[in-house]
Coordinates of C-alpha atoms in Angstrom, one line a residue:
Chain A
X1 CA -72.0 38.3 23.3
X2 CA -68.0 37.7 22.8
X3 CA -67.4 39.1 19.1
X4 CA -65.3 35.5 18.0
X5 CA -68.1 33.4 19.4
X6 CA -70.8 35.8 17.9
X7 CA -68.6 35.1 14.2
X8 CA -68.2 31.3 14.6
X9 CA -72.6 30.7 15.7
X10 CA -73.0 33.5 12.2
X11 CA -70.9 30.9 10.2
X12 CA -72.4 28.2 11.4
X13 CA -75.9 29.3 10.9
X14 CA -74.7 30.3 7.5
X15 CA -73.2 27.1 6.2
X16 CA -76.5 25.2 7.8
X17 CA -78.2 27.5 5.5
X18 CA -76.4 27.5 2.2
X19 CA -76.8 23.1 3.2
X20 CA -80.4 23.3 3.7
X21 CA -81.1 25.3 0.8
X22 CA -78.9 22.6 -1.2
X23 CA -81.0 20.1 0.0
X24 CA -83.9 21.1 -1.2
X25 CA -82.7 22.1 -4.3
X26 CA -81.8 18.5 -4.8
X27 CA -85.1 17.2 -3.2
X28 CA -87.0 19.8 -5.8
X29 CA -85.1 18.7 -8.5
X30 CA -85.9 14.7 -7.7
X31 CA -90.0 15.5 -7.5
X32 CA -90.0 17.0 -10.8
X33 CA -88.6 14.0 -12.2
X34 CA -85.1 15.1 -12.5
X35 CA -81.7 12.5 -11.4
X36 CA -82.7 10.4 -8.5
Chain B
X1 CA -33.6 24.4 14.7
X2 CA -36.8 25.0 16.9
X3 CA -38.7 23.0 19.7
X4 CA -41.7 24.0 17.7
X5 CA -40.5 22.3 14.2
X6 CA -39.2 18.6 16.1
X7 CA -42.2 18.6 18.0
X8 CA -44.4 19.3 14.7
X9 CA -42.3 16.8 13.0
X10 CA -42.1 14.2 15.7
X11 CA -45.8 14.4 15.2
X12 CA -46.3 13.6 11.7
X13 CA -43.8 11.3 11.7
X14 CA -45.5 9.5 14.4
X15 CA -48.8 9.9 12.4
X16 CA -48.2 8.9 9.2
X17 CA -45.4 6.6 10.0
X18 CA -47.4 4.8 12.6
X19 CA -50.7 4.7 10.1
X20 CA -48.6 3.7 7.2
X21 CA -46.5 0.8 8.6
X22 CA -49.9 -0.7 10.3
X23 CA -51.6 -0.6 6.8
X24 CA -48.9 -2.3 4.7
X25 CA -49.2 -4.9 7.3
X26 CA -52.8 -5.6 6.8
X27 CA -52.6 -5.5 3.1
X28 CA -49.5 -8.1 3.7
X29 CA -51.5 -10.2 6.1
X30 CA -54.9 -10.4 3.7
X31 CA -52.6 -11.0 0.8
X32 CA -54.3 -8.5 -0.9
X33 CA -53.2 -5.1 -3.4
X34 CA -55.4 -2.2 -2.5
X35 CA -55.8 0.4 -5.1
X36 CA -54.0 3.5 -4.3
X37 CA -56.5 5.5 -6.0
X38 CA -59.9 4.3 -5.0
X39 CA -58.7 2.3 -1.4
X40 CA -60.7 -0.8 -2.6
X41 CA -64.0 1.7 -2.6
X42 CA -65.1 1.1 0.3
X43 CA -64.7 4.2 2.6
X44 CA -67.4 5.0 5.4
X45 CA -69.6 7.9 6.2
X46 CA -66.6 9.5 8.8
X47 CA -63.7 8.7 7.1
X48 CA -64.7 9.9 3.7
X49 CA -66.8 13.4 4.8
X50 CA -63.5 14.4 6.5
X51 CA -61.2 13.0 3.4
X52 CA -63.4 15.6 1.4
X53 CA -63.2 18.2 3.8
X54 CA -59.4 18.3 4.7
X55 CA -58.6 17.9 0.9
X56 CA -60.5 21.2 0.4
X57 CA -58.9 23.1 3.3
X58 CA -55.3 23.9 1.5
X59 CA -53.0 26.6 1.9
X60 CA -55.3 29.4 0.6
X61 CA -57.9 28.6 4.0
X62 CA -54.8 28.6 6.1
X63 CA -52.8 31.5 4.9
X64 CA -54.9 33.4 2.9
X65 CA -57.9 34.1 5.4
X66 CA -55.8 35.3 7.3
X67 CA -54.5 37.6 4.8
X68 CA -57.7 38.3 3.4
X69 CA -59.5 38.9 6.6
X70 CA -56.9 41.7 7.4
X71 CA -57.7 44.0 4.7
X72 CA -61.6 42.4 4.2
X73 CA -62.7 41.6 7.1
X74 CA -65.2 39.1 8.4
X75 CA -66.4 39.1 4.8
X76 CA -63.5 36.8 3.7
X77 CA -65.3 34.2 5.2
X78 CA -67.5 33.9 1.9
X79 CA -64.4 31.7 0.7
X80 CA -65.3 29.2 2.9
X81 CA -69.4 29.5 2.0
X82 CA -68.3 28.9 -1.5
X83 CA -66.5 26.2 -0.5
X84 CA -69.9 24.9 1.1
X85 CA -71.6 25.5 -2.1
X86 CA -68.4 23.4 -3.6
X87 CA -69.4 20.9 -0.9
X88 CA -73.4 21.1 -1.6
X89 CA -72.4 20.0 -5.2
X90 CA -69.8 17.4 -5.0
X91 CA -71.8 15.3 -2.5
X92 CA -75.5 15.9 -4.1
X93 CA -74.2 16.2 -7.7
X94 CA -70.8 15.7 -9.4
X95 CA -69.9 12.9 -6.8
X96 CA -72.5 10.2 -6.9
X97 CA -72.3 10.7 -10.6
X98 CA -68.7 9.5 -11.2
X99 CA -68.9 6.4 -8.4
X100 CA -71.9 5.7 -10.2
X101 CA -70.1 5.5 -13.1
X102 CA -67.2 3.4 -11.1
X103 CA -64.8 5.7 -13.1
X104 CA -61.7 6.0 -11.2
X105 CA -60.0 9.6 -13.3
X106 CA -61.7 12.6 -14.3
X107 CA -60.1 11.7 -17.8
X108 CA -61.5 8.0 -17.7
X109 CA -65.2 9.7 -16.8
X110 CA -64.4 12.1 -19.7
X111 CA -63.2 9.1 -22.4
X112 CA -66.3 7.3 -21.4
X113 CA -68.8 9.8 -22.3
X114 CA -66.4 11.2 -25.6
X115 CA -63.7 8.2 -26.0
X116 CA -60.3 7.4 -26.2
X117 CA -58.6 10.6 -28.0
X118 CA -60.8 12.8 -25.4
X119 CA -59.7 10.9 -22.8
X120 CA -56.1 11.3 -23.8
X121 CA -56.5 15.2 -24.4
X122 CA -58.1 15.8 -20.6
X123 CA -55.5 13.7 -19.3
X124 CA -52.8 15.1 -20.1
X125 CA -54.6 19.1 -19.4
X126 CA -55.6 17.4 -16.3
X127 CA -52.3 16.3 -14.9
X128 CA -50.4 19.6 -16.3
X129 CA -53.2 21.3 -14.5
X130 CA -52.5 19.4 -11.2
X131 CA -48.8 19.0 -11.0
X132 CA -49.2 22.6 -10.9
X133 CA -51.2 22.7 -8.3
X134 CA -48.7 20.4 -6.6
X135 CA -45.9 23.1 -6.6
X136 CA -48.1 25.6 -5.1
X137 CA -48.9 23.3 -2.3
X138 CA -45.1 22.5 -1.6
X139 CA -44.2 26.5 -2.1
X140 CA -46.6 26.8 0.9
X141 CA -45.8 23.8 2.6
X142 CA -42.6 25.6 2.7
X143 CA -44.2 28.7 4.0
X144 CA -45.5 27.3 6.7
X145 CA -42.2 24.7 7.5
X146 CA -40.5 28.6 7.0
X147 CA -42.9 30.4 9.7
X148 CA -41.8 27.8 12.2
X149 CA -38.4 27.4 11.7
X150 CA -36.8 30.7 10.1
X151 CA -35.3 28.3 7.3
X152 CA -35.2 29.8 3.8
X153 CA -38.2 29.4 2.1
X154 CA -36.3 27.3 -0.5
X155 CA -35.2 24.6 1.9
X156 CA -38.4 24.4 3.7
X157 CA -40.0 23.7 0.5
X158 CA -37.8 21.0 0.1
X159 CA -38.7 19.6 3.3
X160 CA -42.1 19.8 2.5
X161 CA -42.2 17.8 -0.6
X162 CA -40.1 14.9 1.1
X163 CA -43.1 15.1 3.8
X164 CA -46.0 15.5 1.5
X165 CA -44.1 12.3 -0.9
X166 CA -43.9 10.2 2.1
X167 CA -47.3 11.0 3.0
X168 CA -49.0 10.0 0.4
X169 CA -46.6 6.8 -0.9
X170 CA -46.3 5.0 1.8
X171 CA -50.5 3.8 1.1
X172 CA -52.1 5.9 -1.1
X173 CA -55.4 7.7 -0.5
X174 CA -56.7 4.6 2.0
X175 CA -53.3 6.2 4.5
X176 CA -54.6 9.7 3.7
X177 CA -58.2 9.4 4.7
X178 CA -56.6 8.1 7.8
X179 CA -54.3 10.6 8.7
X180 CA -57.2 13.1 8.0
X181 CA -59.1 11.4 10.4
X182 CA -56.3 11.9 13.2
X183 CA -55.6 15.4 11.6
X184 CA -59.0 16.5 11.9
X185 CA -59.2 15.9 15.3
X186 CA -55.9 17.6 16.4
X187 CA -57.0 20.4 14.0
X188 CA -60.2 21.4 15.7
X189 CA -59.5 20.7 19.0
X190 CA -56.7 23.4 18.8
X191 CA -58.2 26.1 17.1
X192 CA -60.9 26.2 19.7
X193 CA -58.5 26.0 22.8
X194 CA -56.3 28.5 20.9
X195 CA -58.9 31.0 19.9
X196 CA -60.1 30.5 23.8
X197 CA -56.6 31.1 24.8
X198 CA -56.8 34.2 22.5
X199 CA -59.6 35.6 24.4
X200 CA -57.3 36.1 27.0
X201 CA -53.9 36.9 25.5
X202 CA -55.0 39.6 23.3
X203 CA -54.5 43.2 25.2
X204 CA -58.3 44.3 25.3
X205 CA -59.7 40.0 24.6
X206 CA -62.4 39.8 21.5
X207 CA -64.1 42.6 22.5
X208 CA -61.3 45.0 22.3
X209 CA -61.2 43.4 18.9
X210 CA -64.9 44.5 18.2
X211 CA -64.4 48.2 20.0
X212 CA -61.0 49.1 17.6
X213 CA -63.1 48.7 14.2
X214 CA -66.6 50.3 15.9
X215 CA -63.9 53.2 16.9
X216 CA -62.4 53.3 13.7
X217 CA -65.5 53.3 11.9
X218 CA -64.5 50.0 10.6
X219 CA -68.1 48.0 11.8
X220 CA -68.8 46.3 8.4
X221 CA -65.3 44.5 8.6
X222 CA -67.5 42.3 12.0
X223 CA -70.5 41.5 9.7
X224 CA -70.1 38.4 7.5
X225 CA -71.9 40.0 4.5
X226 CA -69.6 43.2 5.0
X227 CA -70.6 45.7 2.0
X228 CA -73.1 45.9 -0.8
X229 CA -69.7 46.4 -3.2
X230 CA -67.7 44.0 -1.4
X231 CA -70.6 41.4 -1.5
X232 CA -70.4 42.3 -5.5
X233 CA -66.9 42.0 -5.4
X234 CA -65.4 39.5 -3.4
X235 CA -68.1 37.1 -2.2
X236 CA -69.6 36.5 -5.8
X237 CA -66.5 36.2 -7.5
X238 CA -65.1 33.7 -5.2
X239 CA -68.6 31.4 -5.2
X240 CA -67.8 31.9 -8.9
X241 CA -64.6 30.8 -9.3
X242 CA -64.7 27.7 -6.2
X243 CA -67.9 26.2 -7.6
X244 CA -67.4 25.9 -11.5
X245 CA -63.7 25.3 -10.8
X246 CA -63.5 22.8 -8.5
X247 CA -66.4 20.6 -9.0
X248 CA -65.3 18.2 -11.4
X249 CA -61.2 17.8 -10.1
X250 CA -59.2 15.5 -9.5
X251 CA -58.6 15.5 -5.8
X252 CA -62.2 15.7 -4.7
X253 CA -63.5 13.4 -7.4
X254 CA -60.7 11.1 -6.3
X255 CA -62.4 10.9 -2.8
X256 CA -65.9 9.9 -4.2
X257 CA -64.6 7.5 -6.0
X258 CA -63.3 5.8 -2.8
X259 CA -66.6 5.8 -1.4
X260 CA -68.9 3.1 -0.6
X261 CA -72.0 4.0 -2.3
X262 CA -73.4 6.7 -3.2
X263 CA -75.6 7.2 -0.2
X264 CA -72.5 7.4 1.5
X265 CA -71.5 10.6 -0.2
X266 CA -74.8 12.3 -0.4
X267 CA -75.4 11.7 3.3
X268 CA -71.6 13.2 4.5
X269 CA -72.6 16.5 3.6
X270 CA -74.0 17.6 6.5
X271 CA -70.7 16.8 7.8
X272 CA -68.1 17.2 5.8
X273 CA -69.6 21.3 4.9
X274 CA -69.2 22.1 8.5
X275 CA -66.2 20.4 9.0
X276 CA -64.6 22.4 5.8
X277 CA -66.6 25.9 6.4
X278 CA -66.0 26.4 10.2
X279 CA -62.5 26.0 9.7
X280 CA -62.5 29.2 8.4
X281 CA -63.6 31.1 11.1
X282 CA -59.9 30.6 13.2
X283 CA -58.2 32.7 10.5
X284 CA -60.6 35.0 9.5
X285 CA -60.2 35.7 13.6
X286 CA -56.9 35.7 13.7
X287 CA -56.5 38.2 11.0
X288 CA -58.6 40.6 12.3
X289 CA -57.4 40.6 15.6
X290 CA -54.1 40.9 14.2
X291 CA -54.9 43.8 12.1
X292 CA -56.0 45.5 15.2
X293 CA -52.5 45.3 17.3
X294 CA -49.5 47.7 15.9
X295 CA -46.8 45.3 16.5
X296 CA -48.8 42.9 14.7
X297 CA -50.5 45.2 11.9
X298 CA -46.9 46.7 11.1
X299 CA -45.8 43.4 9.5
X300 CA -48.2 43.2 7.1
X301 CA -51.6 41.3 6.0
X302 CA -49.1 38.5 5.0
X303 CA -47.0 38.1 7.9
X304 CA -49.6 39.6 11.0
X305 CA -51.3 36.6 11.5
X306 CA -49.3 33.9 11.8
X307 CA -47.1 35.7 13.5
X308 CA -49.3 36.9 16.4
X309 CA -50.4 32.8 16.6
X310 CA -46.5 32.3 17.3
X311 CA -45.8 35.1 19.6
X312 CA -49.4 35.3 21.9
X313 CA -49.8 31.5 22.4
X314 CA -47.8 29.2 24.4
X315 CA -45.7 26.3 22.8
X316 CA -47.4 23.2 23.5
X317 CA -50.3 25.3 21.7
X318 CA -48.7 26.4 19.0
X319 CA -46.7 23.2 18.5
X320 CA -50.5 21.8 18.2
X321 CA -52.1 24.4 16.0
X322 CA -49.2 24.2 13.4
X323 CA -49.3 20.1 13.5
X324 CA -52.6 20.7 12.4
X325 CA -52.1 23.6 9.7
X326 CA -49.0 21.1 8.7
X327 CA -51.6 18.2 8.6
X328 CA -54.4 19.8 6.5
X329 CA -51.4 21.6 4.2
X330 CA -49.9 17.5 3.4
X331 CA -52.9 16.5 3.0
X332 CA -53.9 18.8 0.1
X333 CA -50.2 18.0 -1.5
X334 CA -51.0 14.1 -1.0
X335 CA -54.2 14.5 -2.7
X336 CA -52.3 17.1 -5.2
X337 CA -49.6 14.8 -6.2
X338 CA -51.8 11.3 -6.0
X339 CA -53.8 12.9 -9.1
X340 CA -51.2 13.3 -11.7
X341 CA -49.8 10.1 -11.0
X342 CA -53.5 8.4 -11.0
X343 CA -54.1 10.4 -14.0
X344 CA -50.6 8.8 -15.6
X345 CA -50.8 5.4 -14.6
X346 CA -54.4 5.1 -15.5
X347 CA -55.5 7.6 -18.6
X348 CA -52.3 7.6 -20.3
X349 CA -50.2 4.1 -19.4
X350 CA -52.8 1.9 -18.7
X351 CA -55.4 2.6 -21.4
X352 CA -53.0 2.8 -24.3
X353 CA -51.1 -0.5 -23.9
X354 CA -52.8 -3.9 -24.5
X355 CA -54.8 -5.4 -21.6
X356 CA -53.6 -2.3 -19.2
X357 CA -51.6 -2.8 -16.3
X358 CA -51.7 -5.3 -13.5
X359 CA -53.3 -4.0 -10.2
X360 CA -49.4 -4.8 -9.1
X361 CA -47.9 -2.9 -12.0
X362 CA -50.2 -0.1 -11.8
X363 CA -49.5 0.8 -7.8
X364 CA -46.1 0.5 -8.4
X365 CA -46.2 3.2 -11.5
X366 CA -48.1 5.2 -9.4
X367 CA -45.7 5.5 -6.5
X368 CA -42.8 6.1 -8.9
X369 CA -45.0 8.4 -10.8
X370 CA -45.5 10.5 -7.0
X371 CA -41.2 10.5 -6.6
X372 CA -41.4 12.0 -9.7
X373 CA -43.6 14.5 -9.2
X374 CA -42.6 15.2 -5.8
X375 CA -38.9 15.3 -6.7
X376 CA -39.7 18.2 -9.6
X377 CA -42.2 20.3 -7.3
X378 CA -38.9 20.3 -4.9
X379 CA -36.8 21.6 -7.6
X380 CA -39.2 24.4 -9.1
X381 CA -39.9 25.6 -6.0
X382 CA -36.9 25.6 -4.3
X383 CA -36.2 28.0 -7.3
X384 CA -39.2 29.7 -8.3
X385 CA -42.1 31.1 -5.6
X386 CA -44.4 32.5 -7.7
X387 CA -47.8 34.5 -6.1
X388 CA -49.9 31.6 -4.9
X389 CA -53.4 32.6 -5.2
X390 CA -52.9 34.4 -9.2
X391 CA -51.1 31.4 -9.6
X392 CA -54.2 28.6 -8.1
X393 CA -56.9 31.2 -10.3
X394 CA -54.9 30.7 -13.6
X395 CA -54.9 26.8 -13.2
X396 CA -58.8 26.4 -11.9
X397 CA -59.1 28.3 -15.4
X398 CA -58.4 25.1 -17.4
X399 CA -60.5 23.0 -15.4
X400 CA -63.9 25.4 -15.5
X401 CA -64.9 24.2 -19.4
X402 CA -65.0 20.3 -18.2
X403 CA -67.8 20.9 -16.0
X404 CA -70.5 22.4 -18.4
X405 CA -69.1 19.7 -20.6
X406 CA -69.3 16.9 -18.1
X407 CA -72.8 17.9 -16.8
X408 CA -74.1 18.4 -20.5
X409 CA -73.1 14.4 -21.8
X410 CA -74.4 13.3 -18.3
X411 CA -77.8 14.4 -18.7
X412 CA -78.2 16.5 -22.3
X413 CA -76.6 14.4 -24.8
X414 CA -73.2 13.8 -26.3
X415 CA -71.0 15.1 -29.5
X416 CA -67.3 14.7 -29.3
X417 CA -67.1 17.5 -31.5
X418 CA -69.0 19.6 -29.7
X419 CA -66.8 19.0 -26.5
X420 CA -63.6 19.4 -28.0
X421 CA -64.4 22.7 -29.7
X422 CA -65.8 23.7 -26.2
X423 CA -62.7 22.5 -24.5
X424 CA -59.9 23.9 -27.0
X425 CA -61.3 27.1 -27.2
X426 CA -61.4 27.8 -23.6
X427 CA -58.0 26.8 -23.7
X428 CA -56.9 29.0 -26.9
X429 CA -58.5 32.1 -24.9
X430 CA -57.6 31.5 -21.5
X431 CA -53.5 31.7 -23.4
X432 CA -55.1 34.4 -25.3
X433 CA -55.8 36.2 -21.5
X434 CA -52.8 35.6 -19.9
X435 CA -50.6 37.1 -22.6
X436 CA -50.5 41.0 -21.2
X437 CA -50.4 43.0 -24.8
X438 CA -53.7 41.1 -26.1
X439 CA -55.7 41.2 -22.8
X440 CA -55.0 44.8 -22.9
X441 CA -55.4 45.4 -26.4
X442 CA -59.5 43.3 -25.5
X443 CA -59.6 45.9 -22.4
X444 CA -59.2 49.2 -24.4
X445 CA -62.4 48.0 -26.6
X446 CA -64.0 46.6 -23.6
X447 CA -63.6 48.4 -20.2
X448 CA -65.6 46.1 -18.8
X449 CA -63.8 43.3 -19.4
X450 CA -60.8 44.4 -17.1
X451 CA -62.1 42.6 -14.0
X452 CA -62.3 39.2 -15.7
X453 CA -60.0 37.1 -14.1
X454 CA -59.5 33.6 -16.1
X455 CA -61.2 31.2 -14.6
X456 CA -64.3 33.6 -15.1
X457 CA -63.6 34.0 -18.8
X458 CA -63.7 30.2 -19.4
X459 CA -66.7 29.4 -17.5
X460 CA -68.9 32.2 -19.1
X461 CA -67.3 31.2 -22.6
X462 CA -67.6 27.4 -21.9
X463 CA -71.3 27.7 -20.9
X464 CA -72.9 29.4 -23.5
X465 CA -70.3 27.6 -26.3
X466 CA -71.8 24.1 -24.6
X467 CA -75.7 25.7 -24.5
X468 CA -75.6 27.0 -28.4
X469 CA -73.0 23.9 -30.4
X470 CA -75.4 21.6 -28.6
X471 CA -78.8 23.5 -29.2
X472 CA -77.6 23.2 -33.3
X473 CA -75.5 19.8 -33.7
X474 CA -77.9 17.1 -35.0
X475 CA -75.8 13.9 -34.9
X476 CA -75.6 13.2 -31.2
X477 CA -75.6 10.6 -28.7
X478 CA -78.0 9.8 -26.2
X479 CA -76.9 11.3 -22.2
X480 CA -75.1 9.1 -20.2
X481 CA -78.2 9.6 -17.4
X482 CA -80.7 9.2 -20.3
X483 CA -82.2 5.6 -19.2
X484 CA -84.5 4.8 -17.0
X485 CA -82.2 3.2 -14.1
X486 CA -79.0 3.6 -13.1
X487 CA -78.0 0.1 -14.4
X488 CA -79.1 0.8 -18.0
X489 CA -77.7 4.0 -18.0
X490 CA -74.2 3.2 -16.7
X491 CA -74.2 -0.3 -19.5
X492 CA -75.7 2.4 -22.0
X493 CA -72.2 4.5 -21.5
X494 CA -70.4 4.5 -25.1

């Protein structure tokens, strides 16, 4: 695969990730009872 | 002077000429004064995600990926991951919080929770702190004016701030999400064609690119997570310093405050952290490929990149690309230089004279306030160009203590004390760290210590100063957060 559009779908995925993982951070926090 | 500089400027005139004169007309025709700081509060899902994403993407994304990426590699792009992280907490945490509050200032959200003198205090750390900031922004508002037109850096600074003034005057932070709108279209549509374009203008195309560091035994400069040491190194540190540094400032608290709700904000995450974190892949690109061409590489990691975007692509293209550089470089200053003079007008006119200012009085102060500002970034830096990034990492430092401190009388409880022995000693060491004979004297006792930049210092020292004063204090207030609804909580704020 072309090495910049190999970079840009690897930062993509990434960020997704690093949002995801904030989300359910957030969602986690909420079901325990924490700030709604 | 250059095609490329008229045609740039021809742009933003056009932009934020056009966007500003049909705004002042509405305003005219509905009789009404909108705030310059909050825009009335009433910005959408699309207009504020990209507010918060272009006010994040300053000259260190632009500039210093590239820079970074040319010694680093790919691995630089953990700047822009922090910056996700940033985003991931602004827009979950920090943001809704303060337009739940309906607090327009970081210092207002501050003297709400501690009152008036702590108010006072942050303000006037907070717009020190910022019209700092500002004078970075116009020194590389001046690089990049510089770049394009072989002025002196001096004089394109200059030409910056008078940009970046007008930018920002003409309607306040409702004519900035605008032009961000428009920017951030321009901006992403030619970074793509150009690193397209690229693809073919580079001698061997992206994978020559790849080949040259799998030849020179260079491979971990391709992968995103680079080395185990550089992962220690660079990527930590900068998640460090991004997250606790720029989670409670002025800029980007300024945009959530001009939001509708605080849905809106929550839900403009999953747009504004791709928006703001795939930005950084052009750079990082550009400043590898760069790196990887002689004529290019012999100029240095400052210099290579923008460079081969002048020389490899053709005008029309880099007229485009450096509009939108231009536009997301403004746009940081407009926020930049909007904060101080919020920060004045508000924190340190308005709530120390009896019955505060008039919504007329107070957006005229303001826009004197930004001349101001403006007119003294243009004079320091058309003298003075200090080292940008040392320079951005020494200011975040004062800002790191007011998180722990923020999040703590949010949701712990509150002791005006406690947060002003938190906030004053942070401040007393982070002097303490920049003054060379007592951070060495500290570094002969403590090796270790030698890789502290800080912004570092301040957060470690403000967290566990905030964790053991308030584990002890007895006499405290309830947290702001402490009632059962948001109503009660917010009426419950002392």
């Amino acid at each position: 695969m072309n090495f910049a559009l190999e970079l840009f779908l690897n930062a993509t995925a990434m960020i997704f990730f690093i949002v995801v993982v904030g989300e359910i951070i957030w969602k986690l926090q909420r079901y325990f009872g924490g700030e709604k | 002077m250059s095609i490329v500089l008229v045609l740039v400027v021809v742009y933003n005139v056009i932009v934020i000429g056009g966007i500003g004169f049909y705004l002042t007309r509405r305003d005219r025709a509905s009789g009404q004064v909108t705030d310059m700081a909050t825009g009335g509060r009433n910005a959408g899902l699309a207009m504020f995600s990209v507010t918060l994403a272009i006010t994040y993407l300053g000259s260190a994304h632009v500039y210093g990926l590239m820079e970074m990426s040319f010694g680093l590699g790919a691995i630089a792009l953990w700047f822009s991951f922090a910056h996700t992280i940033l985003m991931c907490v602004i827009c979950l945490g920090t943001g809704p919080w303060v337009r739940r509050l309906g607090c327009a200032t970081i210092p207002e959200l501050m003297g709400r929770m501690y009152g008036r003198q702590m108010r006072t205090i942050t303000a006037c750390i907070g717009a020190m702190v910022v019209f700092g900031l500002v004078t970075l922004e116009t020194q590389t508002l001046g690089i990049g004016i510089s770049a394009i037109s072989g002025w002196s850096l001096g004089w394109s600074a200059v030409l910056g701030a008078v940009f970046g003034t007008a930018y920002v005057t003409m309607g306040g932070i409702k004519q900035t999400m605008w032009v961000n709108l428009v920017n951030a279209v321009v901006m992403y549509a030619s970074i793509i064609i150009a690193a397209i374009y690229l693809g073919f203008a580079l001698p061997d195309g992206w994978e020559g690119v790849r080949e040259h560091y799998v030849a020179g035994g260079e491979e971990f400069k391709l992968s995103i997570f680079g080395t185990p040491e550089l992962m220690a190194g660079f990527s930590l540190a900068a998640v460090f310093s991004v997250v606790f540094s720029q989670s409670v400032n002025q800029q980007g608290m300024a945009a959530a405050m001009s939001a509708r709700d605080e849905k809106v904000i929550r839900r403009s995450l999953w747009i504004a952290a791709p928006i703001n974190g795939l930005f950084g892949v052009f750079p990082v690109l550009v400043g590898l490929a760069a790196a990887t061409i002689p004529e290019f590489a012999e100029l240095g990691p400052k210099l290579a990149g923008a460079t081969l975007v002048v020389k490899l692509l053709p005008t029309w293209l880099v007229v485009l690309v450096q509009a939108g550089f231009l536009g997301a470089l403004l746009s940081t200053f407009a926020m930049s230089a909007l904060a101080p003079a919020t920060i004045f007008a508000k924190d340190i006119v308005g709530a120390n004279i009896e019955g505060g200012l008039t919504s007329v009085e107070e957006k005229q102060l303001i826009r004197r306030v930004i001349f101001v500002v403006g007119g003294l970034a243009a004079a320091l830096t058309f003298f003075n160009h200090p080292n940008v990034i040392r320079a951005i990492t020494w200011l975040f430092a004062w800002l790191a203590p007011l998180f722990f401190i923020i999040v703590a009388g949010l949701f712990w409880k509150r002791n005006t004390a406690v947060a002003f022995t938190v906030l004053v000693s942070c401040w007393v060491i982070n002097c303490a760290w920049s003054i060379g004979p007592i951070k060495h004297a500290v570094v002969a006792v403590f090796p270790g210590s030698a890789a502290l930049e800080n912004a570092h210092l301040t957060a470690i020292v403000a967290f566990v100063m905030t964790i053991l004063l308030y584990a002890f204090v007895k006499d405290s207030e309830p947290a702001v957060f402490s009632g059962p609804t948001t109503e009660q909580a917010v009426k419950g704020v002392g």
